[in-house]
mmCIF file of C-alpha atoms in Angstrom:
data_model
loop_
_atom_site.group_PDB
_atom_site.id
_atom_site.type_symbol
_atom_site.label_atom_id
_atom_site.label_comp_id
_atom_site.label_asym_id
_atom_site.label_seq_id
_atom_site.Cartn_x
_atom_site.Cartn_y
_atom_site.Cartn_z
ATOM 1 C CA UNK A 1 14.438 -32.972 15.422
ATOM 2 C CA UNK A 2 13.111 -32.514 18.391
ATOM 3 C CA UNK A 3 9.041 -32.106 19.342
ATOM 4 C CA UNK A 4 6.580 -33.958 17.212
ATOM 5 C CA UNK A 5 4.737 -31.556 14.572
ATOM 6 C CA UNK A 6 2.190 -34.253 13.321
ATOM 7 C CA UNK A 7 -0.756 -32.970 15.467
ATOM 8 C CA UNK A 8 -0.507 -29.159 16.406
ATOM 9 C CA UNK A 9 -3.560 -28.691 18.881
ATOM 10 C CA UNK A 10 -5.714 -25.507 18.475
ATOM 11 C CA UNK A 11 -4.201 -22.251 19.844
ATOM 12 C CA UNK A 12 -4.035 -18.725 18.877
ATOM 13 C CA UNK A 13 -2.213 -15.716 19.622
ATOM 14 C CA UNK A 14 -1.962 -11.782 19.159
ATOM 15 C CA UNK A 15 0.156 -10.574 16.221
ATOM 16 C CA UNK A 16 3.013 -10.700 15.835
ATOM 17 C CA UNK A 17 3.330 -13.611 18.240
ATOM 18 C CA UNK A 18 6.087 -14.828 20.725
ATOM 19 C CA UNK A 19 8.059 -18.328 20.674
ATOM 20 C CA UNK A 20 7.221 -18.785 24.394
ATOM 21 C CA UNK A 21 3.450 -19.214 23.644
ATOM 22 C CA UNK A 22 3.725 -22.111 20.755
ATOM 23 C CA UNK A 23 2.738 -25.506 21.738
ATOM 24 C CA UNK A 24 4.889 -27.514 20.738
ATOM 25 C CA UNK A 25 7.989 -25.253 21.275
ATOM 26 C CA UNK A 26 9.836 -25.316 17.833
ATOM 27 C CA UNK A 27 13.392 -26.755 17.197
ATOM 28 C CA UNK A 28 15.733 -23.688 15.920
ATOM 29 C CA UNK A 29 18.621 -25.935 16.029
ATOM 30 C CA UNK A 30 19.399 -24.694 19.822
ATOM 31 C CA UNK A 31 20.756 -28.181 20.339
ATOM 32 C CA UNK A 32 20.058 -30.160 17.477
ATOM 33 C CA UNK A 33 21.992 -28.298 14.665
ATOM 34 C CA UNK A 34 25.770 -29.163 14.541
ATOM 35 C CA UNK A 35 28.058 -26.459 12.242
ATOM 36 C CA UNK A 36 30.661 -27.810 10.092
ATOM 37 C CA UNK A 37 32.501 -24.458 9.443
ATOM 38 C CA UNK A 38 30.867 -23.622 6.188
ATOM 39 C CA UNK A 39 30.753 -19.902 7.196
ATOM 40 C CA UNK A 40 33.475 -19.202 8.863
ATOM 41 C CA UNK A 41 34.384 -15.519 9.236
ATOM 42 C CA UNK A 42 30.940 -14.708 6.883
ATOM 43 C CA UNK A 43 29.168 -11.729 7.995
ATOM 44 C CA UNK A 44 25.424 -12.028 7.500
ATOM 45 C CA UNK A 45 22.322 -9.731 8.130
ATOM 46 C CA UNK A 46 19.028 -11.721 8.362
ATOM 47 C CA UNK A 47 15.737 -9.694 8.688
ATOM 48 C CA UNK A 48 13.247 -11.368 10.865
ATOM 49 C CA UNK A 49 15.581 -13.082 12.578
ATOM 50 C CA UNK A 50 13.941 -12.878 16.258
ATOM 51 C CA UNK A 51 11.854 -15.812 15.621
ATOM 52 C CA UNK A 52 10.694 -18.600 13.429
ATOM 53 C CA UNK A 53 12.914 -19.587 10.140
ATOM 54 C CA UNK A 54 14.883 -16.310 10.959
ATOM 55 C CA UNK A 55 16.134 -17.509 14.198
ATOM 56 C CA UNK A 56 16.859 -20.953 13.068
ATOM 57 C CA UNK A 57 19.002 -19.169 10.325
ATOM 58 C CA UNK A 58 20.807 -17.252 12.538
ATOM 59 C CA UNK A 59 21.647 -19.881 15.242
ATOM 60 C CA UNK A 60 22.570 -22.396 12.205
ATOM 61 C CA UNK A 61 24.893 -19.437 10.458
ATOM 62 C CA UNK A 62 26.592 -18.995 13.900
ATOM 63 C CA UNK A 63 27.099 -22.646 14.397
ATOM 64 C CA UNK A 64 28.718 -22.589 11.035
ATOM 65 C CA UNK A 65 31.324 -19.938 12.049
ATOM 66 C CA UNK A 66 29.380 -16.544 10.848
ATOM 67 C CA UNK A 67 28.622 -13.446 12.679
ATOM 68 C CA UNK A 68 25.198 -12.087 12.326
ATOM 69 C CA UNK A 69 23.059 -8.945 12.623
ATOM 70 C CA UNK A 70 19.401 -9.414 12.627
ATOM 71 C CA UNK A 71 16.191 -6.984 12.130
ATOM 72 C CA UNK A 72 12.754 -7.198 13.713
ATOM 73 C CA UNK A 73 9.960 -5.102 14.714
ATOM 74 C CA UNK A 74 10.481 -3.437 18.045
ATOM 75 C CA UNK A 75 7.703 -5.149 19.715
ATOM 76 C CA UNK A 76 9.313 -8.417 18.870
ATOM 77 C CA UNK A 77 12.495 -7.228 21.257
ATOM 78 C CA UNK A 78 11.791 -10.511 24.045
ATOM 79 C CA UNK A 79 12.242 -12.769 21.026
ATOM 80 C CA UNK A 80 15.290 -11.120 19.394
ATOM 81 C CA UNK A 81 17.298 -11.142 22.641
ATOM 82 C CA UNK A 82 16.644 -14.954 23.160
ATOM 83 C CA UNK A 83 18.188 -15.478 19.393
ATOM 84 C CA UNK A 84 21.014 -13.132 20.427
ATOM 85 C CA UNK A 85 21.629 -15.072 23.386
ATOM 86 C CA UNK A 86 21.853 -18.554 21.275
ATOM 87 C CA UNK A 87 24.089 -16.789 18.710
ATOM 88 C CA UNK A 88 26.551 -15.702 21.472
ATOM 89 C CA UNK A 89 26.445 -19.396 23.153
ATOM 90 C CA UNK A 90 27.936 -20.729 19.854
ATOM 91 C CA UNK A 91 30.609 -18.038 20.199
ATOM 92 C CA UNK A 92 29.390 -15.361 17.421
ATOM 93 C CA UNK A 93 28.596 -11.794 17.536
ATOM 94 C CA UNK A 94 24.688 -11.077 17.003
ATOM 95 C CA UNK A 95 23.892 -7.449 16.283
ATOM 96 C CA UNK A 96 20.190 -6.589 17.253
ATOM 97 C CA UNK A 97 18.699 -3.966 14.742
ATOM 98 C CA UNK A 98 15.100 -3.040 15.563
ATOM 99 C CA UNK A 99 13.703 -2.099 12.047
ATOM 100 C CA UNK A 100 10.161 -1.553 10.724
ATOM 101 C CA UNK A 101 11.172 -2.201 6.776
ATOM 102 C CA UNK A 102 8.102 -0.040 5.285
ATOM 103 C CA UNK A 103 10.040 2.704 3.674
ATOM 104 C CA UNK A 104 13.340 2.947 2.016
ATOM 105 C CA UNK A 105 14.964 5.020 4.385
ATOM 106 C CA UNK A 106 14.525 2.374 7.045
ATOM 107 C CA UNK A 107 16.314 -0.029 4.941
ATOM 108 C CA UNK A 108 19.119 2.287 4.120
ATOM 109 C CA UNK A 109 19.509 2.798 7.997
ATOM 110 C CA UNK A 110 19.404 -0.947 8.637
ATOM 111 C CA UNK A 111 22.210 -1.538 5.803
ATOM 112 C CA UNK A 112 24.525 1.145 7.283
ATOM 113 C CA UNK A 113 24.011 -0.197 10.968
ATOM 114 C CA UNK A 114 24.788 -3.586 9.905
ATOM 115 C CA UNK A 115 27.797 -2.987 7.847
ATOM 116 C CA UNK A 116 29.232 -0.724 10.614
ATOM 117 C CA UNK A 117 28.535 -3.271 13.473
ATOM 118 C CA UNK A 118 29.920 -6.339 11.665
ATOM 119 C CA UNK A 119 32.678 -4.616 9.803
ATOM 120 C CA UNK A 120 31.461 -5.499 6.038
ATOM 121 C CA UNK A 121 28.590 -7.675 4.725
ATOM 122 C CA UNK A 122 29.035 -11.102 2.879
ATOM 123 C CA UNK A 123 25.346 -12.652 3.181
ATOM 124 C CA UNK A 124 22.093 -10.934 3.158
ATOM 125 C CA UNK A 125 19.216 -12.698 4.205
ATOM 126 C CA UNK A 126 15.600 -11.210 3.214
ATOM 127 C CA UNK A 127 13.251 -13.038 5.492
ATOM 128 C CA UNK A 128 11.024 -11.042 7.237
ATOM 129 C CA UNK A 129 7.404 -11.065 6.007
ATOM 130 C CA UNK A 130 3.894 -10.260 6.991
ATOM 131 C CA UNK A 131 0.531 -11.996 6.328
ATOM 132 C CA UNK A 132 -2.922 -11.966 7.698
ATOM 133 C CA UNK A 133 -5.807 -14.308 6.663
ATOM 134 C CA UNK A 134 -9.301 -13.306 5.400
ATOM 135 C CA UNK A 135 -11.976 -15.466 4.308
ATOM 136 C CA UNK A 136 -13.606 -13.238 1.496
ATOM 137 C CA UNK A 137 -12.122 -10.713 -0.932
ATOM 138 C CA UNK A 138 -14.016 -7.773 0.698
ATOM 139 C CA UNK A 139 -12.797 -8.599 3.893
ATOM 140 C CA UNK A 140 -9.299 -7.564 3.036
ATOM 141 C CA UNK A 141 -8.236 -4.057 4.309
ATOM 142 C CA UNK A 142 -6.655 -1.735 2.018
ATOM 143 C CA UNK A 143 -3.735 -1.084 4.631
ATOM 144 C CA UNK A 144 -3.129 -4.560 5.107
ATOM 145 C CA UNK A 145 -2.350 -5.040 1.225
ATOM 146 C CA UNK A 146 0.255 -1.836 1.552
ATOM 147 C CA UNK A 147 1.615 -3.632 4.783
ATOM 148 C CA UNK A 148 1.858 -7.156 3.074
ATOM 149 C CA UNK A 149 3.466 -5.670 -0.119
ATOM 150 C CA UNK A 150 5.860 -2.980 2.065
ATOM 151 C CA UNK A 151 7.104 -5.689 4.220
ATOM 152 C CA UNK A 152 7.627 -8.675 1.944
ATOM 153 C CA UNK A 153 8.418 -6.973 -1.722
ATOM 154 C CA UNK A 154 9.402 -3.454 -1.355
ATOM 155 C CA UNK A 155 11.652 -3.994 1.685
ATOM 156 C CA UNK A 156 13.615 -6.731 0.052
ATOM 157 C CA UNK A 157 14.145 -4.643 -2.932
ATOM 158 C CA UNK A 158 15.344 -1.546 -0.958
ATOM 159 C CA UNK A 159 17.254 -3.710 1.267
ATOM 160 C CA UNK A 160 19.059 -5.627 -1.726
ATOM 161 C CA UNK A 161 19.597 -2.221 -3.396
ATOM 162 C CA UNK A 162 21.313 -0.843 -0.359
ATOM 163 C CA UNK A 163 23.270 -4.022 0.527
ATOM 164 C CA UNK A 164 24.723 -4.339 -3.338
ATOM 165 C CA UNK A 165 27.442 -1.517 -2.997
ATOM 166 C CA UNK A 166 28.878 -3.581 -0.143
ATOM 167 C CA UNK A 167 28.736 -7.294 -1.469
ATOM 168 C CA UNK A 168 31.843 -8.566 -3.312
ATOM 169 C CA UNK A 169 32.298 -11.366 -5.399
ATOM 170 C CA UNK A 170 31.210 -14.640 -3.594
ATOM 171 C CA UNK A 171 28.543 -12.947 -2.022
ATOM 172 C CA UNK A 172 25.087 -14.230 -1.411
ATOM 173 C CA UNK A 173 21.707 -12.848 -1.371
ATOM 174 C CA UNK A 174 18.884 -15.459 -0.067
ATOM 175 C CA UNK A 175 15.085 -14.465 -0.214
ATOM 176 C CA UNK A 176 12.423 -16.318 1.410
ATOM 177 C CA UNK A 177 9.508 -17.159 -0.533
ATOM 178 C CA UNK A 178 6.712 -19.548 -0.054
ATOM 179 C CA UNK A 179 5.053 -22.649 -1.294
ATOM 180 C CA UNK A 180 1.967 -20.230 -1.682
ATOM 181 C CA UNK A 181 3.666 -18.960 -4.835
ATOM 182 C CA UNK A 182 2.741 -21.854 -6.403
ATOM 183 C CA UNK A 183 -0.065 -23.182 -4.367
ATOM 184 C CA UNK A 184 -1.550 -20.098 -3.575
ATOM 185 C CA UNK A 185 -4.839 -20.138 -0.613
ATOM 186 C CA UNK A 186 -7.520 -17.593 -1.100
ATOM 187 C CA UNK A 187 -7.276 -16.420 2.404
ATOM 188 C CA UNK A 188 -3.733 -15.842 1.940
ATOM 189 C CA UNK A 189 -4.302 -13.764 -1.377
ATOM 190 C CA UNK A 190 -2.394 -10.966 -0.954
ATOM 191 C CA UNK A 191 0.790 -12.699 0.815
ATOM 192 C CA UNK A 192 0.730 -15.271 -1.898
ATOM 193 C CA UNK A 193 1.076 -12.538 -4.263
ATOM 194 C CA UNK A 194 3.986 -10.996 -2.947
ATOM 195 C CA UNK A 195 5.663 -14.200 -3.001
ATOM 196 C CA UNK A 196 5.271 -14.784 -6.559
ATOM 197 C CA UNK A 197 6.652 -11.663 -6.991
ATOM 198 C CA UNK A 198 10.067 -12.627 -4.834
ATOM 199 C CA UNK A 199 10.320 -15.469 -6.991
ATOM 200 C CA UNK A 200 10.521 -13.278 -10.071
ATOM 201 C CA UNK A 201 12.424 -10.541 -7.968
ATOM 202 C CA UNK A 202 14.940 -13.404 -7.372
ATOM 203 C CA UNK A 203 15.542 -14.648 -10.807
ATOM 204 C CA UNK A 204 15.992 -10.895 -12.030
ATOM 205 C CA UNK A 205 18.535 -10.066 -9.189
ATOM 206 C CA UNK A 206 20.608 -13.223 -10.011
ATOM 207 C CA UNK A 207 20.905 -11.814 -13.523
ATOM 208 C CA UNK A 208 21.535 -8.503 -12.447
ATOM 209 C CA UNK A 209 24.197 -9.273 -9.905
ATOM 210 C CA UNK A 210 25.942 -12.185 -11.458
ATOM 211 C CA UNK A 211 28.424 -10.582 -13.410
ATOM 212 C CA UNK A 212 29.249 -9.238 -9.931
ATOM 213 C CA UNK A 213 30.018 -12.591 -8.649
ATOM 214 C CA UNK A 214 27.085 -12.326 -6.445
ATOM 215 C CA UNK A 215 24.591 -15.184 -6.093
ATOM 216 C CA UNK A 216 20.909 -14.611 -5.508
ATOM 217 C CA UNK A 217 18.898 -17.506 -4.755
ATOM 218 C CA UNK A 218 15.351 -18.240 -2.934
ATOM 219 C CA UNK A 219 13.961 -20.648 -0.462
ATOM 220 C CA UNK A 220 10.279 -21.611 -0.644
ATOM 221 C CA UNK A 221 9.293 -22.998 2.671
ATOM 222 C CA UNK A 222 6.041 -25.224 3.048
ATOM 223 C CA UNK A 223 4.090 -25.260 6.414
ATOM 224 C CA UNK A 224 6.566 -24.188 9.094
ATOM 225 C CA UNK A 225 5.505 -23.911 12.877
ATOM 226 C CA UNK A 226 6.477 -20.164 13.768
ATOM 227 C CA UNK A 227 4.567 -17.567 15.949
ATOM 228 C CA UNK A 228 3.409 -16.246 12.781
ATOM 229 C CA UNK A 229 1.016 -19.123 12.356
ATOM 230 C CA UNK A 230 -1.120 -19.026 15.529
ATOM 231 C CA UNK A 231 -1.062 -14.967 15.367
ATOM 232 C CA UNK A 232 -2.544 -14.834 11.808
ATOM 233 C CA UNK A 233 -4.758 -17.840 10.626
ATOM 234 C CA UNK A 234 -7.972 -18.891 12.551
ATOM 235 C CA UNK A 235 -7.881 -21.616 15.066
ATOM 236 C CA UNK A 236 -9.330 -24.117 12.630
ATOM 237 C CA UNK A 237 -6.347 -23.664 10.280
ATOM 238 C CA UNK A 238 -3.832 -23.866 13.431
ATOM 239 C CA UNK A 239 -5.357 -27.348 14.584
ATOM 240 C CA UNK A 240 -3.593 -29.850 12.514
ATOM 241 C CA UNK A 241 -1.260 -27.352 10.650
ATOM 242 C CA UNK A 242 0.801 -29.192 7.974
ATOM 243 C CA UNK A 243 -1.123 -32.383 7.997
ATOM 244 C CA UNK A 244 -1.876 -31.560 4.526
ATOM 245 C CA UNK A 245 1.709 -32.135 3.389
ATOM 246 C CA UNK A 246 2.850 -35.779 1.860
ATOM 247 C CA UNK A 247 5.159 -36.092 4.478
ATOM 248 C CA UNK A 248 2.174 -35.525 6.871
ATOM 249 C CA UNK A 249 3.562 -32.802 9.406
ATOM 250 C CA UNK A 250 4.537 -29.068 9.446
ATOM 251 C CA UNK A 251 8.323 -28.482 9.384
ATOM 252 C CA UNK A 252 10.591 -27.328 12.292
ATOM 253 C CA UNK A 253 12.304 -24.174 11.342
ATOM 254 C CA UNK A 254 15.775 -25.844 11.721
ATOM 255 C CA UNK A 255 14.694 -27.835 8.860
ATOM 256 C CA UNK A 256 14.605 -25.001 6.460
ATOM 257 C CA UNK A 257 17.516 -23.210 7.782
ATOM 258 C CA UNK A 258 19.728 -25.877 6.391
ATOM 259 C CA UNK A 259 18.633 -24.832 2.899
ATOM 260 C CA UNK A 260 19.991 -21.261 3.634
ATOM 261 C CA UNK A 261 23.249 -22.488 5.053
ATOM 262 C CA UNK A 262 23.959 -24.327 1.895
ATOM 263 C CA UNK A 263 22.683 -21.558 -0.415
ATOM 264 C CA UNK A 264 24.997 -19.438 1.750
ATOM 265 C CA UNK A 265 27.930 -21.571 1.422
ATOM 266 C CA UNK A 266 30.736 -21.975 -1.206
ATOM 267 C CA UNK A 267 29.109 -25.752 -1.591
ATOM 268 C CA UNK A 268 26.615 -23.505 -4.082
ATOM 269 C CA UNK A 269 29.009 -21.703 -5.809
ATOM 270 C CA UNK A 270 27.424 -22.520 -9.129
ATOM 271 C CA UNK A 271 23.688 -22.353 -8.001
ATOM 272 C CA UNK A 272 22.136 -18.672 -8.544
ATOM 273 C CA UNK A 273 18.851 -17.602 -9.820
ATOM 274 C CA UNK A 274 16.759 -20.647 -8.263
ATOM 275 C CA UNK A 275 14.166 -21.222 -5.749
ATOM 276 C CA UNK A 276 14.499 -24.389 -3.388
ATOM 277 C CA UNK A 277 11.640 -25.861 -2.043
ATOM 278 C CA UNK A 278 11.680 -26.981 1.901
ATOM 279 C CA UNK A 279 7.938 -28.172 1.764
ATOM 280 C CA UNK A 280 7.226 -31.496 2.985
ATOM 281 C CA UNK A 281 6.608 -32.720 -0.282
ATOM 282 C CA UNK A 282 4.715 -29.910 -1.964
ATOM 283 C CA UNK A 283 5.572 -29.229 -5.464
ATOM 284 C CA UNK A 284 7.065 -26.060 -6.158
ATOM 285 C CA UNK A 285 7.044 -25.483 -9.723
#
């Protein structure tokens, strides 16, 4: 991997943050990842695909031979354009779908646009997420709780529901949960709760969609270096971010993306209803 993440310096950004302002710049696999033709001809929709884990998944999928559509908030257009550039550099199609997923209709419209542009759908990655830290319970605004659950849980449910009629045998749905579902932090009280809910939803969807030949899994990242971190955490939490893991550092987005590649590929043809931890050694049980 490029760029050392063992000693991340103090820094902050305005939410939702931008990749270009991160120090050090994260590795999304732009040059470090080599594809092995594991997703040739597949069509994937990746939410939150403008930056961080979503960008790395889009790049890795493209290098494996997939065409992708990415969704993101309209204010993240600059980062989304860079993801598109990287996907096209790998010789694949990238469809940009700016969307605020906090209503069911928005997810219905997003799915329709992606399916039409790609000519179908084989892989759905529910990766978009929202978090904001607070030190005391009384500090959590009511509107934040609603936004966190709408973005992280409701949107995943609505988009998967919209995707189901388009997914055929052999298709894969992959949700992004978190180490926070297993080791919750008080400043991320609402976010951690949504990730626990997603673990449960993943298992239930695997049971529901399994008879159709559709696999549903989740990836639970640990501390990964993305714009969300300095844009949602106080400076003292950013300083040395990830150093409390057994591996002693934060993870690169591409180090998480490889788990998504595996779960989307035929190599995971008998894997469904599982949560795969990519945490630097923190336990996911």
